[in-house]
mmCIF file of C-alpha atoms in Angstrom:
data_model
loop_
_atom_site.group_PDB
_atom_site.id
_atom_site.type_symbol
_atom_site.label_atom_id
_atom_site.label_comp_id
_atom_site.label_asym_id
_atom_site.label_seq_id
_atom_site.Cartn_x
_atom_site.Cartn_y
_atom_site.Cartn_z
ATOM 1 C CA MET A 211 122.498 6.765 -53.557
ATOM 2 C CA ALA A 212 124.764 9.634 -51.824
ATOM 3 C CA THR A 213 125.668 8.721 -48.181
ATOM 4 C CA TYR A 214 126.552 11.437 -44.992
ATOM 5 C CA LYS A 215 129.843 10.924 -44.102
ATOM 6 C CA LYS A 216 131.209 13.219 -41.047
ATOM 7 C CA ARG A 217 133.916 15.123 -42.292
ATOM 8 C CA GLY A 218 137.474 14.059 -40.925
ATOM 9 C CA PHE A 219 135.680 11.251 -39.055
ATOM 10 C CA LYS A 220 137.793 8.153 -39.202
ATOM 11 C CA PRO A 221 136.323 4.738 -36.572
ATOM 12 C CA LYS A 222 139.066 3.747 -34.015
ATOM 13 C CA ASN A 223 137.700 0.344 -33.855
ATOM 14 C CA LYS A 224 135.249 -1.965 -35.463
ATOM 15 C CA VAL A 225 132.593 -1.133 -33.362
ATOM 16 C CA GLU A 226 132.861 2.365 -34.446
ATOM 17 C CA GLU A 227 133.187 1.050 -38.194
ATOM 18 C CA GLN A 228 130.091 -0.954 -37.633
ATOM 19 C CA VAL A 229 128.042 1.554 -36.391
ATOM 20 C CA VAL A 230 129.416 4.090 -39.105
ATOM 21 C CA GLU A 231 128.048 1.783 -41.670
ATOM 22 C CA GLU A 232 124.402 1.521 -39.860
ATOM 23 C CA GLN A 233 124.155 4.698 -40.105
ATOM 24 C CA GLU A 234 125.148 5.313 -43.687
ATOM 25 C CA SER A 235 122.481 2.067 -44.442
ATOM 26 C CA ALA A 236 119.948 3.905 -42.611
ATOM 27 C CA THR A 237 120.209 7.309 -44.091
ATOM 28 C CA ALA A 238 120.781 5.664 -47.895
ATOM 29 C CA GLU A 239 116.982 3.868 -46.929
ATOM 30 C CA VAL A 240 115.955 7.254 -46.235
ATOM 31 C CA PHE A 241 117.176 9.058 -49.243
ATOM 32 C CA SER A 242 115.958 5.820 -50.869
ATOM 33 C CA THR A 243 112.196 6.119 -49.351
ATOM 34 C CA LEU A 244 112.174 10.062 -50.306
ATOM 35 C CA ASP A 245 113.247 9.252 -53.855
ATOM 36 C CA GLU A 246 110.592 6.632 -54.024
ATOM 37 C CA SER A 247 107.903 8.832 -52.791
ATOM 38 C CA ALA A 248 109.059 11.585 -55.347
ATOM 39 C CA SER A 249 109.097 9.373 -57.825
ATOM 40 C CA LYS A 250 105.187 8.266 -56.938
ATOM 41 C CA THR A 251 104.054 11.780 -56.618
ATOM 42 C CA GLU A 252 105.115 12.818 -60.118
ATOM 43 C CA GLU A 253 103.909 9.788 -61.505
ATOM 44 C CA TRP A 254 100.525 10.796 -59.955
ATOM 45 C CA VAL A 255 100.756 13.982 -61.076
ATOM 46 C CA ALA A 256 101.624 13.016 -64.630
ATOM 47 C CA GLY A 257 99.017 10.471 -64.781
ATOM 48 C CA ASN A 258 96.189 13.121 -63.367
ATOM 49 C CA GLN A 259 96.947 16.029 -64.816
ATOM 50 C CA ASN A 260 93.539 17.046 -66.668
ATOM 51 C CA TYR A 261 92.192 16.230 -63.282
ATOM 52 C CA ILE A 262 93.994 18.704 -61.525
ATOM 53 C CA LEU A 263 93.732 21.373 -64.211
ATOM 54 C CA GLY A 264 90.043 20.838 -64.436
ATOM 55 C CA VAL A 265 89.494 21.542 -60.252
ATOM 56 C CA ILE A 266 92.055 24.189 -60.848
ATOM 57 C CA GLY A 267 90.030 25.882 -63.269
ATOM 58 C CA VAL A 268 86.600 25.154 -61.785
ATOM 59 C CA ILE A 269 87.974 27.108 -58.604
ATOM 60 C CA ALA A 270 89.397 29.680 -60.870
ATOM 61 C CA VAL A 271 86.020 30.049 -62.437
ATOM 62 C CA GLY A 272 83.817 30.018 -59.247
ATOM 63 C CA VAL A 273 86.186 32.886 -58.200
ATOM 64 C CA LEU A 274 85.827 35.007 -61.161
ATOM 65 C CA GLY A 275 82.301 34.335 -61.322
ATOM 66 C CA TYR A 276 81.910 35.487 -57.447
ATOM 67 C CA LEU A 277 83.669 38.604 -58.082
ATOM 68 C CA ALA A 278 81.534 39.561 -61.332
ATOM 69 C CA TYR A 279 78.484 38.764 -59.451
ATOM 70 C CA ILE A 280 79.368 41.100 -56.715
ATOM 71 C CA GLN A 281 80.701 43.944 -58.775
ATOM 72 C CA PHE A 282 77.927 43.692 -61.511
ATOM 73 C CA VAL A 283 75.089 41.998 -60.119
ATOM 74 C CA SER A 284 75.182 42.664 -56.255
ATOM 75 C CA LYS A 285 76.142 46.259 -55.931
ATOM 76 C CA PRO A 286 73.697 47.335 -58.440
ATOM 77 C CA LYS A 287 71.365 45.859 -57.249
ATOM 78 C CA GLU A 288 71.866 47.513 -53.758
ATOM 79 C CA ALA A 289 72.385 50.550 -55.121
ATOM 80 C CA SER A 290 69.109 50.509 -56.795
ATOM 81 C CA ALA A 291 67.567 49.330 -53.824
ATOM 82 C CA THR A 292 68.911 51.745 -51.834
ATOM 83 C CA ASN A 293 67.377 54.257 -54.260
ATOM 84 C CA GLU A 294 64.129 53.193 -54.165
ATOM 85 C CA MET A 295 63.876 53.332 -50.640
ATOM 86 C CA TYR A 296 63.781 57.224 -50.684
ATOM 87 C CA TYR A 297 59.981 57.717 -51.500
ATOM 88 C CA PRO A 298 58.695 55.470 -49.066
ATOM 89 C CA GLN A 299 60.522 56.253 -46.364
ATOM 90 C CA GLN A 300 59.688 60.166 -47.000
ATOM 91 C CA TYR A 301 55.736 58.713 -46.540
ATOM 92 C CA PHE A 302 56.860 57.067 -42.966
ATOM 93 C CA ASP A 303 58.491 60.043 -41.621
ATOM 94 C CA GLN A 304 55.868 62.146 -42.327
ATOM 95 C CA ALA A 305 53.213 59.421 -40.729
ATOM 96 C CA ILE A 306 55.527 59.673 -37.390
ATOM 97 C CA ASN A 307 54.840 63.186 -37.454
ATOM 98 C CA SER A 308 51.755 64.121 -38.169
ATOM 99 C CA THR A 309 48.444 64.249 -36.365
ATOM 100 C CA THR A 310 46.119 63.330 -38.599
ATOM 101 C CA ALA A 311 45.995 60.258 -41.765
ATOM 102 C CA LYS A 312 48.320 58.594 -40.399
ATOM 103 C CA ASP A 313 46.831 55.204 -41.670
ATOM 104 C CA SER A 314 46.957 57.058 -45.332
ATOM 105 C CA LEU A 315 50.557 58.011 -44.931
ATOM 106 C CA TYR A 316 51.662 54.505 -43.608
ATOM 107 C CA ASN A 317 49.949 52.722 -46.514
ATOM 108 C CA LEU A 318 51.381 55.018 -48.762
ATOM 109 C CA ALA A 319 54.861 53.819 -47.664
ATOM 110 C CA LEU A 320 54.067 50.508 -47.617
ATOM 111 C CA ASN A 321 52.610 50.080 -50.937
ATOM 112 C CA GLY A 322 53.996 52.886 -52.824
ATOM 113 C CA ALA A 323 52.120 55.397 -55.268
ATOM 114 C CA GLU A 324 52.397 56.798 -58.665
ATOM 115 C CA GLY A 325 54.630 53.887 -60.087
ATOM 116 C CA LYS A 326 56.841 54.151 -56.863
ATOM 117 C CA TYR A 327 57.686 51.147 -54.677
ATOM 118 C CA GLY A 328 57.208 50.933 -50.911
ATOM 119 C CA PHE A 329 58.415 49.098 -48.556
ATOM 120 C CA LEU A 330 56.632 45.418 -49.453
ATOM 121 C CA ASP A 331 57.747 46.144 -53.046
ATOM 122 C CA ILE A 332 61.750 46.517 -51.974
ATOM 123 C CA ILE A 333 61.156 43.657 -49.831
ATOM 124 C CA ASP A 334 59.713 41.373 -52.353
ATOM 125 C CA GLU A 335 62.314 42.393 -55.491
ATOM 126 C CA TYR A 336 65.169 43.382 -53.951
ATOM 127 C CA SER A 337 65.722 40.528 -51.265
ATOM 128 C CA GLY A 338 68.830 39.718 -49.646
ATOM 129 C CA THR A 339 70.206 43.352 -49.655
ATOM 130 C CA LYS A 340 70.557 45.730 -46.761
ATOM 131 C CA ALA A 341 67.857 48.040 -48.193
ATOM 132 C CA ALA A 342 65.104 45.243 -47.959
ATOM 133 C CA ASN A 343 66.146 44.484 -44.427
ATOM 134 C CA LEU A 344 65.418 47.688 -43.332
ATOM 135 C CA ALA A 345 62.337 47.963 -45.416
ATOM 136 C CA ASN A 346 61.357 45.344 -42.893
ATOM 137 C CA TYR A 347 61.989 47.101 -40.069
ATOM 138 C CA SER A 348 60.048 49.758 -41.519
ATOM 139 C CA ALA A 349 56.858 47.809 -42.517
ATOM 140 C CA GLY A 350 57.229 46.251 -39.320
ATOM 141 C CA MET A 351 56.513 49.557 -37.466
ATOM 142 C CA ALA A 352 54.187 50.878 -39.724
ATOM 143 C CA TYR A 353 51.947 47.888 -39.549
ATOM 144 C CA LEU A 354 52.751 48.543 -35.516
ATOM 145 C CA ASN A 355 51.478 52.086 -35.689
ATOM 146 C CA MET A 356 48.371 50.929 -37.808
ATOM 147 C CA GLN A 357 47.436 48.269 -34.832
ATOM 148 C CA LYS A 358 48.188 45.014 -37.071
ATOM 149 C CA TYR A 359 50.205 43.407 -34.692
ATOM 150 C CA GLN A 360 50.480 40.011 -36.452
ATOM 151 C CA GLU A 361 51.626 41.697 -40.069
ATOM 152 C CA ALA A 362 54.428 43.781 -37.489
ATOM 153 C CA ILE A 363 55.487 40.242 -35.857
ATOM 154 C CA THR A 364 56.232 38.982 -39.498
ATOM 155 C CA HIS A 365 58.253 41.600 -40.642
ATOM 156 C CA LEU A 366 60.015 42.831 -37.198
ATOM 157 C CA GLU A 367 61.085 39.181 -36.911
ATOM 158 C CA LYS A 368 62.866 39.343 -40.489
ATOM 159 C CA PHE A 369 64.776 42.081 -39.743
ATOM 160 C CA ASN A 370 68.039 41.881 -38.598
ATOM 161 C CA GLY A 371 69.482 44.582 -36.764
ATOM 162 C CA GLU A 372 73.090 44.891 -35.445
ATOM 163 C CA ASP A 373 72.638 48.568 -35.055
ATOM 164 C CA ASP A 374 72.504 49.537 -31.245
ATOM 165 C CA ILE A 375 69.237 51.315 -31.937
ATOM 166 C CA LEU A 376 67.099 49.958 -34.447
ATOM 167 C CA GLY A 377 68.306 46.764 -33.492
ATOM 168 C CA ALA A 378 66.846 47.097 -29.576
ATOM 169 C CA LEU A 379 63.776 49.140 -30.996
ATOM 170 C CA ALA A 380 63.042 46.252 -33.532
ATOM 171 C CA LYS A 381 62.747 43.859 -30.569
ATOM 172 C CA GLY A 382 61.191 45.973 -28.200
ATOM 173 C CA GLY A 383 58.540 46.471 -31.141
ATOM 174 C CA LEU A 384 58.011 42.898 -30.936
ATOM 175 C CA GLY A 385 57.266 43.006 -27.591
ATOM 176 C CA ASP A 386 54.578 45.697 -28.419
ATOM 177 C CA ALA A 387 52.965 43.539 -30.379
ATOM 178 C CA PHE A 388 52.719 40.476 -28.338
ATOM 179 C CA MET A 389 51.574 42.881 -25.200
ATOM 180 C CA GLN A 390 48.693 43.943 -27.549
ATOM 181 C CA LEU A 391 47.530 40.608 -28.946
ATOM 182 C CA GLY A 392 47.390 39.793 -25.025
ATOM 183 C CA GLN A 393 50.676 37.411 -24.741
ATOM 184 C CA PRO A 394 52.872 39.255 -21.952
ATOM 185 C CA GLY A 395 55.189 36.667 -21.530
ATOM 186 C CA GLU A 396 56.066 36.719 -25.044
ATOM 187 C CA ALA A 397 56.449 40.555 -24.752
ATOM 188 C CA LEU A 398 58.546 40.539 -21.711
ATOM 189 C CA GLU A 399 60.878 37.971 -23.519
ATOM 190 C CA TYR A 400 61.569 40.775 -26.459
ATOM 191 C CA TYR A 401 61.471 43.560 -23.769
ATOM 192 C CA GLU A 402 64.277 41.727 -22.094
ATOM 193 C CA LYS A 403 66.144 41.198 -26.016
ATOM 194 C CA ALA A 404 65.702 44.548 -26.726
ATOM 195 C CA LEU A 405 67.747 45.320 -23.293
ATOM 196 C CA ASN A 406 70.187 42.584 -23.998
ATOM 197 C CA HIS A 407 70.777 43.722 -27.952
ATOM 198 C CA SER A 408 71.942 47.164 -26.092
ATOM 199 C CA ASN A 409 72.262 49.359 -23.112
ATOM 200 C CA ASN A 410 72.168 52.954 -24.935
ATOM 201 C CA SER A 411 70.682 55.774 -23.147
ATOM 202 C CA PHE A 412 67.806 56.103 -25.507
ATOM 203 C CA THR A 413 66.181 52.177 -25.765
ATOM 204 C CA ALA A 414 67.142 50.649 -22.169
ATOM 205 C CA PRO A 415 65.129 52.903 -19.840
ATOM 206 C CA LYS A 416 62.215 52.660 -22.281
ATOM 207 C CA PHE A 417 62.242 49.187 -21.729
ATOM 208 C CA LEU A 418 63.286 48.459 -18.728
ATOM 209 C CA TYR A 419 60.353 50.558 -17.825
ATOM 210 C CA LYS A 420 58.035 48.185 -20.207
ATOM 211 C CA ALA A 421 60.093 45.005 -19.202
ATOM 212 C CA GLY A 422 59.128 46.193 -15.391
ATOM 213 C CA VAL A 423 55.612 46.386 -15.600
ATOM 214 C CA THR A 424 55.133 43.708 -17.858
ATOM 215 C CA ALA A 425 57.269 41.639 -14.882
ATOM 216 C CA LEU A 426 54.809 43.078 -12.620
ATOM 217 C CA ASP A 427 51.448 42.443 -14.297
ATOM 218 C CA LEU A 428 52.390 38.537 -14.905
ATOM 219 C CA GLY A 429 52.950 38.517 -11.058
ATOM 220 C CA GLN A 430 57.301 38.536 -11.342
ATOM 221 C CA LYS A 431 57.738 41.260 -8.902
ATOM 222 C CA ASP A 432 61.609 40.479 -8.043
ATOM 223 C CA LYS A 433 62.110 40.588 -11.730
ATOM 224 C CA ALA A 434 59.874 43.925 -11.864
ATOM 225 C CA LEU A 435 62.022 45.225 -9.099
ATOM 226 C CA THR A 436 65.222 44.977 -10.732
ATOM 227 C CA TYR A 437 64.224 46.745 -13.693
ATOM 228 C CA PHE A 438 62.429 49.684 -11.909
ATOM 229 C CA GLU A 439 66.097 50.098 -9.593
ATOM 230 C CA ARG A 440 67.974 49.858 -12.586
ATOM 231 C CA ILE A 441 66.092 52.930 -14.229
ATOM 232 C CA LYS A 442 66.403 54.840 -10.962
ATOM 233 C CA GLU A 443 70.539 54.248 -10.668
ATOM 234 C CA GLU A 444 71.483 53.915 -14.257
ATOM 235 C CA PHE A 445 69.258 56.152 -16.531
ATOM 236 C CA ALA A 446 68.204 59.067 -13.515
ATOM 237 C CA SER A 447 67.706 61.541 -16.240
ATOM 238 C CA SER A 448 65.577 59.959 -18.338
ATOM 239 C CA ASP A 449 61.862 60.649 -18.527
ATOM 240 C CA GLU A 450 61.125 56.995 -17.336
ATOM 241 C CA ALA A 451 62.705 57.883 -14.112
ATOM 242 C CA ARG A 452 60.713 60.641 -13.352
ATOM 243 C CA SER A 453 57.608 58.372 -11.998
ATOM 244 C CA ILE A 454 60.317 55.408 -11.052
ATOM 245 C CA ASP A 455 59.661 55.784 -7.177
ATOM 246 C CA ALA A 456 56.106 55.142 -7.722
ATOM 247 C CA PHE A 457 56.646 51.772 -9.711
ATOM 248 C CA ILE A 458 59.260 50.705 -6.971
ATOM 249 C CA GLY A 459 56.877 51.228 -4.103
ATOM 250 C CA MET A 460 54.274 49.011 -5.968
ATOM 251 C CA ALA A 461 56.550 46.507 -6.511
ATOM 252 C CA LYS A 462 57.795 46.344 -3.017
ATOM 253 C CA SER A 463 54.309 46.380 -1.673
ATOM 254 C CA THR A 464 53.221 43.600 -3.614
ATOM 255 C CA LYS A 465 56.318 41.352 -2.811
#
């Protein structure tokens, strides 16, 4: 067993010689312990080699399987779902811009036609894809415009929207649906969620206004005033700001 001696060092007396011997003994014990531990580790590895190789193999198979799934299943599925969205989205856009036959166009968007998928088919057949997630948003908005509010809620609640605009519109759409069902408390909650989701100049004044009117209806005058004043101060050029002074006056006069 190797020991450590400081080069050129000679004990001057018996005390120093004893100290050196104790240090050498302690060092020897440390190296001995390390050697024993290394030997035990080598023995354990040798004795469990098949188990270790098996675990490594399982991990390797799992990683390769995941990569294969992404490459050969997930990506093609996502691409196919995205292609399928083109057909129902056309009908959805036509319904929004049309002045007649809106419900018929929304139905085509929802259910498809001529062998083409609608939003509901895409949701069922391509679950877990980005396209199916977007189809939930579009289906929810279609039902909302068709005054089928419970169906709208079902799909809008399933939509996972990180986008500033769509995420806020989905939450605001839920507020509209609950408002139409005579549940202003839930409606206000979702209008506020829409505001918290994004403060962009397109959706924020819209939902500040709806939140203010709903709060006023619920008798929450201070909250309503806060929302109306935000429109006046932060979004003075928005459509909602044109008549906001009247609503501010209503909130103040009813306090």
